[in-house]
Short mmCIF file of C-alpha atoms and ligand atoms in Angstrom, two decimals:
data_model
loop_
_atom_site.label_atom_id
_atom_site.label_comp_id
_atom_site.label_asym_id
_atom_site.label_seq_id
_atom_site.Cartn_x
_atom_site.Cartn_y
_atom_site.Cartn_z
CA MET E 1 0.00 0.00 0.00
CA LYS E 2 1.64 3.31 -1.03
CA LYS E 3 1.76 6.20 1.41
CA ASP E 4 1.76 9.91 0.56
CA PHE E 5 3.20 12.93 2.40
CA LEU E 6 0.42 15.51 2.00
CA CYS E 7 -0.17 16.74 5.55
CA LEU E 8 1.60 16.04 8.89
CA SER E 9 -1.69 15.04 10.49
CA ASP E 10 -1.85 11.95 8.23
CA TRP E 11 1.18 10.57 10.10
CA THR E 12 1.81 9.45 13.68
CA ARG E 13 4.52 10.86 15.93
CA GLU E 14 6.32 7.49 15.86
CA GLU E 15 6.34 7.43 12.03
CA LEU E 16 7.65 10.99 11.82
CA GLU E 17 10.31 10.33 14.46
CA ALA E 18 11.45 7.32 12.38
CA ILE E 19 11.96 9.79 9.49
CA PHE E 20 14.10 11.97 11.80
CA GLU E 21 16.19 8.90 12.75
CA LEU E 22 16.79 8.06 9.09
CA CYS E 23 17.58 11.73 8.46
CA HIS E 24 20.35 11.70 11.11
CA ASP E 25 21.90 8.71 9.36
CA LEU E 26 21.58 10.13 5.84
CA LYS E 27 22.92 13.55 6.90
CA ALA E 28 26.00 11.91 8.47
CA LYS E 29 26.58 9.87 5.31
CA THR E 30 26.13 12.95 3.11
CA LYS E 31 28.65 14.93 5.18
CA SER E 32 31.23 12.11 5.00
CA TYR E 33 30.59 11.41 1.30
CA GLU E 34 29.56 7.85 2.14
CA PRO E 35 27.37 6.40 -0.64
CA HIS E 36 23.71 5.90 0.29
CA ARG E 37 22.05 5.13 -3.04
CA LEU E 38 18.76 3.97 -1.53
CA LEU E 39 16.74 5.01 -4.60
CA GLU E 40 19.06 3.72 -7.33
CA GLY E 41 17.39 3.99 -10.72
CA GLN E 42 14.23 5.69 -9.41
CA THR E 43 12.75 8.91 -10.79
CA LEU E 44 10.95 11.68 -8.92
CA ALA E 45 8.68 13.95 -11.00
CA MET E 46 8.66 17.48 -9.54
CA ILE E 47 5.67 19.57 -10.58
CA PHE E 48 5.84 23.31 -9.87
CA GLU E 49 2.93 25.71 -10.24
CA LYS E 50 4.70 28.32 -8.07
CA SER E 51 8.32 29.53 -7.84
CA SER E 52 10.95 27.85 -5.72
CA THR E 53 14.64 27.95 -4.85
CA ARG E 54 15.08 25.65 -1.84
CA THR E 55 12.42 23.06 -2.63
CA ARG E 56 13.48 22.51 -6.21
CA ILE E 57 17.21 22.35 -5.46
CA SER E 58 16.94 20.19 -2.35
CA PHE E 59 14.66 17.60 -3.95
CA GLU E 60 16.74 17.47 -7.12
CA VAL E 61 20.09 17.20 -5.31
CA GLY E 62 18.53 14.76 -2.83
CA MET E 63 17.40 12.39 -5.58
CA SER E 64 20.83 12.57 -7.18
CA GLN E 65 22.56 11.70 -3.87
CA LEU E 66 20.13 8.80 -3.39
CA GLY E 67 21.15 7.38 -6.78
CA GLY E 68 18.01 8.45 -8.62
CA HIS E 69 16.90 11.20 -10.93
CA ALA E 70 14.55 14.19 -10.53
CA LEU E 71 12.52 15.63 -13.36
CA PHE E 72 11.66 19.36 -13.18
CA LEU E 73 8.22 20.06 -14.69
CA HIS E 74 6.50 23.41 -14.68
CA SER E 75 2.76 23.31 -15.21
CA ASP E 76 3.09 26.05 -17.90
CA THR E 77 5.22 23.84 -20.12
CA THR E 78 3.22 20.62 -19.72
CA GLN E 79 -0.32 19.74 -20.73
CA MET E 80 -1.41 20.41 -17.11
CA GLY E 81 -1.26 24.11 -17.95
CA ARG E 82 -3.63 23.47 -20.86
CA GLY E 83 -6.19 21.78 -18.62
CA GLU E 84 -5.32 18.07 -18.80
CA PRO E 85 -7.19 16.56 -15.83
CA ILE E 86 -5.17 15.84 -12.70
CA LYS E 87 -6.44 12.28 -12.59
CA ASP E 88 -5.05 11.63 -16.07
CA THR E 89 -1.72 13.25 -15.20
CA ALA E 90 -1.59 11.07 -12.07
CA ARG E 91 -1.94 7.85 -14.06
CA ILE E 92 0.51 8.91 -16.77
CA MET E 93 3.19 9.89 -14.24
CA SER E 94 2.63 6.69 -12.26
CA GLY E 95 3.52 4.72 -15.40
CA TYR E 96 6.84 6.53 -15.90
CA CYS E 97 8.07 7.60 -12.46
CA ASP E 98 8.48 6.30 -8.89
CA GLY E 99 7.33 9.34 -6.92
CA ILE E 100 5.83 12.82 -7.43
CA MET E 101 6.59 16.03 -5.56
CA ILE E 102 4.14 18.85 -6.29
CA ARG E 103 4.01 22.55 -5.35
CA THR E 104 0.63 24.00 -6.17
CA PHE E 105 -2.21 26.17 -4.87
CA SER E 106 -5.02 23.93 -3.67
CA GLN E 107 -4.72 21.06 -1.21
CA ALA E 108 -7.67 19.41 -2.96
CA ALA E 109 -5.60 19.21 -6.16
CA ILE E 110 -2.79 17.27 -4.51
CA GLU E 111 -5.28 15.00 -2.77
CA GLU E 112 -6.77 14.25 -6.18
CA LEU E 113 -3.30 13.63 -7.61
CA ALA E 114 -2.53 11.24 -4.76
CA LYS E 115 -5.86 9.44 -5.13
CA TYR E 116 -5.27 8.58 -8.78
CA SER E 117 -1.49 7.91 -8.56
CA TRP E 118 -0.12 4.55 -7.56
CA ILE E 119 3.24 6.12 -6.70
CA PRO E 120 3.81 8.26 -3.54
CA VAL E 121 2.95 11.97 -3.73
CA ILE E 122 4.81 14.56 -1.62
CA ASN E 123 3.44 18.02 -0.83
CA GLY E 124 6.11 20.59 -1.74
CA LEU E 125 3.79 23.42 -0.54
CA THR E 126 0.16 24.30 -1.08
CA ASP E 127 -1.81 27.34 0.09
CA MET E 128 -2.81 25.16 3.05
CA TYR E 129 0.37 23.32 4.19
CA HIS E 130 4.14 23.04 3.86
CA PRO E 131 4.86 19.76 5.68
CA CYS E 132 8.41 19.14 4.36
CA GLN E 133 9.45 22.54 5.69
CA ILE E 134 8.12 21.78 9.18
CA MET E 135 9.95 18.45 9.22
CA ALA E 136 13.20 20.28 8.37
CA ASP E 137 12.41 22.91 11.02
CA LEU E 138 11.81 20.35 13.75
CA PHE E 139 14.88 18.34 12.78
CA THR E 140 16.92 21.56 13.11
CA VAL E 141 15.45 22.22 16.57
CA ILE E 142 16.30 18.64 17.58
CA GLU E 143 19.91 19.25 16.48
CA HIS E 144 20.12 22.38 18.64
CA LYS E 145 18.06 21.57 21.71
CA GLU E 146 17.34 18.62 23.98
CA HIS E 147 13.79 17.36 24.62
CA TYR E 148 12.24 19.07 21.61
CA ARG E 149 8.71 18.11 22.72
CA GLU E 150 9.08 20.06 25.98
CA LEU E 151 9.92 23.39 24.34
CA LYS E 152 7.64 26.40 23.86
CA TYR E 153 7.20 27.17 20.17
CA CYS E 154 5.96 30.52 18.95
CA TRP E 155 4.54 31.59 15.59
CA ILE E 156 4.40 35.33 14.88
CA GLY E 157 2.77 36.62 11.71
CA ASP E 158 0.39 35.35 9.07
CA GLY E 159 -1.95 32.42 9.70
CA ASN E 160 -0.70 30.87 6.45
CA ASN E 161 0.44 27.46 5.17
CA MET E 162 3.39 27.49 7.58
CA ALA E 163 1.23 28.42 10.57
CA ASN E 164 -1.29 25.69 9.68
CA SER E 165 1.54 23.18 9.46
CA TRP E 166 2.96 24.24 12.85
CA ILE E 167 -0.50 23.69 14.32
CA ASN E 168 -0.57 20.18 12.84
CA ALA E 169 2.91 19.57 14.24
CA ALA E 170 1.90 20.74 17.74
CA SER E 171 -1.00 18.34 17.55
CA VAL E 172 0.96 15.31 16.33
CA PHE E 173 4.10 15.83 18.50
CA GLY E 174 2.32 17.25 21.54
CA PHE E 175 4.42 20.37 22.18
CA GLU E 176 3.23 23.80 23.34
CA LEU E 177 2.62 26.36 20.58
CA ARG E 178 1.61 30.03 20.75
CA VAL E 179 0.25 31.55 17.53
CA ALA E 180 0.09 35.35 17.26
CA THR E 181 -1.63 36.73 14.15
CA PRO E 182 -3.40 40.04 13.45
CA LYS E 183 -7.20 39.99 13.49
CA GLY E 184 -8.48 38.72 10.15
CA TYR E 185 -5.28 36.75 9.40
CA GLU E 186 -5.85 33.80 11.71
CA PRO E 187 -4.96 30.20 10.71
CA ASP E 188 -7.43 27.98 8.86
CA THR E 189 -10.52 27.27 10.99
CA MET E 190 -10.66 23.57 10.05
CA VAL E 191 -7.00 23.11 11.06
CA VAL E 192 -7.62 24.92 14.35
CA ALA E 193 -10.74 22.85 15.09
CA ARG E 194 -8.98 19.55 14.31
CA ALA E 195 -6.06 20.45 16.60
CA LYS E 196 -8.47 21.42 19.38
CA LYS E 197 -10.29 18.09 19.02
CA ALA E 198 -6.94 16.29 19.24
CA GLY E 199 -6.19 18.12 22.53
CA ALA E 200 -3.27 20.18 21.16
CA LYS E 201 -1.70 22.72 23.58
CA ILE E 202 -2.06 25.86 21.48
CA LEU E 203 -2.63 29.48 22.51
CA TYR E 204 -4.10 31.74 19.82
CA THR E 205 -3.62 35.45 20.37
CA ASN E 206 -3.46 38.80 18.57
CA ASP E 207 -0.61 39.88 20.85
CA PRO E 208 2.93 39.05 19.64
CA VAL E 209 4.38 40.03 23.01
CA GLU E 210 2.22 37.46 24.84
CA ALA E 211 3.29 34.79 22.32
CA ALA E 212 7.01 35.58 22.40
CA ARG E 213 7.45 35.84 26.19
CA GLY E 214 9.71 32.99 27.37
CA ALA E 215 9.52 31.14 24.03
CA ASP E 216 12.27 28.66 23.12
CA VAL E 217 11.62 28.75 19.37
CA LEU E 218 10.51 31.89 17.49
CA ASN E 219 9.23 31.41 13.98
CA THR E 220 7.86 33.65 11.24
CA ASP E 221 7.29 33.89 7.49
CA VAL E 222 6.44 36.53 4.88
CA TRP E 223 3.24 38.54 5.35
CA ALA E 224 2.09 38.00 1.75
CA SER E 225 2.56 34.47 0.45
CA MET E 226 2.85 33.39 -3.18
CA GLY E 227 -0.42 34.26 -4.89
CA GLN E 228 -1.11 37.17 -2.46
CA GLU E 229 1.32 39.68 -4.00
CA SER E 230 -1.47 42.20 -4.75
CA GLU E 231 -2.29 42.36 -0.99
CA GLN E 232 1.29 43.25 -0.03
CA GLN E 233 0.68 46.89 0.97
CA GLU E 234 -2.57 46.26 2.84
CA ARG E 235 -0.93 43.37 4.70
CA ALA E 236 2.15 45.43 5.61
CA LYS E 237 -0.22 47.80 7.46
CA ALA E 238 -2.18 45.02 9.16
CA PHE E 239 1.00 43.31 10.36
CA THR E 240 2.58 46.36 12.01
CA GLY E 241 3.98 45.21 15.37
CA TYR E 242 4.41 41.58 14.23
CA GLN E 243 8.06 41.90 13.24
CA ILE E 244 10.65 39.64 14.86
CA ASN E 245 13.24 42.21 15.91
CA ASP E 246 15.72 42.61 18.76
CA GLU E 247 13.03 43.98 21.11
CA LEU E 248 10.71 41.00 20.60
CA LEU E 249 13.65 38.60 20.76
CA ALA E 250 14.60 40.07 24.16
CA LEU E 251 11.27 38.79 25.56
CA ALA E 252 11.96 35.18 24.54
CA ASP E 253 14.10 32.72 26.48
CA SER E 254 17.76 33.78 26.54
CA ASP E 255 18.70 30.58 24.66
CA CYS E 256 15.90 30.80 22.13
CA VAL E 257 16.39 29.97 18.48
CA VAL E 258 14.89 31.91 15.57
CA MET E 259 13.61 30.27 12.40
CA HIS E 260 12.24 31.39 9.05
CA CYS E 261 11.47 29.09 6.12
CA LEU E 262 12.82 31.70 3.65
CA PRO E 263 12.63 33.58 1.37
CA ALA E 264 12.48 36.48 3.86
CA HIS E 265 11.60 40.12 3.37
CA ARG E 266 14.30 41.56 5.61
CA GLY E 267 13.03 44.63 7.42
CA GLU E 268 9.38 43.49 7.22
CA GLU E 269 8.54 40.31 9.17
CA ILE E 270 12.09 39.94 10.50
CA THR E 271 15.07 42.27 10.79
CA ASP E 272 18.44 41.81 9.21
CA SER E 273 20.07 41.82 12.66
CA VAL E 274 17.93 38.90 13.86
CA ILE E 275 18.57 36.85 10.71
CA GLU E 276 22.32 37.46 11.05
CA GLY E 277 22.31 37.29 14.87
CA LYS E 278 23.43 34.56 17.26
CA HIS E 279 19.96 33.12 17.85
CA SER E 280 19.30 32.48 14.16
CA ILE E 281 19.38 28.87 12.94
CA ILE E 282 17.78 29.88 9.64
CA PHE E 283 20.51 28.67 7.30
CA GLN E 284 20.91 25.31 9.06
CA GLU E 285 17.11 25.03 8.73
CA ALA E 286 17.38 25.62 4.98
CA GLU E 287 20.14 23.02 4.57
CA ASN E 288 18.10 20.47 6.48
CA ARG E 289 15.41 20.57 3.78
CA LEU E 290 17.84 18.40 1.78
CA HIS E 291 18.46 15.84 4.52
CA VAL E 292 14.86 15.54 5.73
CA GLN E 293 13.40 15.24 2.24
CA LYS E 294 15.89 12.48 1.41
CA ALA E 295 14.60 10.61 4.47
CA ILE E 296 10.99 11.26 3.42
CA MET E 297 11.62 10.04 -0.13
CA ALA E 298 13.53 6.96 1.03
CA THR E 299 10.70 6.11 3.42
CA LEU E 300 7.89 6.62 0.91
CA MET E 301 9.54 5.21 -2.15
CA GLU E 302 10.32 1.97 -0.30
CA PHE E 303 6.55 1.49 -0.39
CA LYS E 304 6.66 1.63 -4.20
CA ALA E 305 3.68 -0.35 -5.43
CA CYS E 306 3.10 -2.01 -8.77
CA ASN E 307 -0.28 -1.71 -10.40
N1 CP V 1 11.13 27.50 2.04
C1 CP V 1 10.84 27.19 0.77
O1 CP V 1 10.00 26.32 0.46
O2 CP V 1 11.60 27.86 -0.15
P1 CP V 1 11.39 27.89 -1.72
O3 CP V 1 10.13 28.64 -2.00
O4 CP V 1 12.61 28.57 -2.24
O5 CP V 1 11.29 26.47 -2.22
N1 NVA V 2 4.10 31.16 3.07
C1 NVA V 2 5.07 31.21 2.00
C2 NVA V 2 6.07 30.12 2.17
C3 NVA V 2 7.15 30.11 1.12
C4 NVA V 2 8.13 29.00 1.31
C5 NVA V 2 4.34 31.09 0.67
O1 NVA V 2 3.44 30.25 0.55
O2 NVA V 2 4.68 31.83 -0.25
#
């Protein structure tokens, strides 16, 4: 039975921790140039309907290091851009490839792709979630701090795909999360309701100071995500006071770490001095996309099914 990586809430804590274990091993092998060609001869199709630097490079390099091949496909230059149904694309790709990574707008579209594919599908970001990023983020926290489940995590900014994914993570892993968003920019109501039902320890507030006080992990993202560029100015006004800067950082725990999935708008949601400062683990976080996604692909593509 094939398994997909569409949303963290589809997985158990034990399954995700097994991915972290594999990631430790693969990262060590990568650093020492020890071969680990777990996906020899396999091909990952990468479908992009939005821009990317980190996701594209890390999946492509990751497949190469695992002994396989990655195929970059932009929807504009395939028949998908001309309206070929997702369910047909799913079956065609399943006949040629061993896995699909897709970055698109709607979560429903990747669920449809996964339903009609008989090869694993990985979510490389939708408007709703960015699960690979959160796995890299948590792996980075684990590398820097002991007892990652006992830390206080804090989200400051937009209630976007990253915020929704942090809520899922708090629910699955059981750690404390504070989410501070301006009024009108709260996380998805279905995601919030599901986390509440699961008993997640999450504080929702419109006060960034309340969220940041004593936090071990401070996290933010751009105020206007891909597809929201026309709202940039209106959002910049609404998000005044939600910047991670030295003053907000001073309220957090003295050993806190700061994260950002990147790309960042320096001087908007986060200052240059925080990104470059001693609490920032932002560039280790970015590198870990490579290692975590290799572990995800190796885990999923072992379940490769024939149909
Ligand atoms: N963080 C992230 O997904 O970056 P890209 O948009 O560059 O892939
Ligand atoms: N929230 C951002 C994340 C980019 C990696 C976006 O969707 O554009």
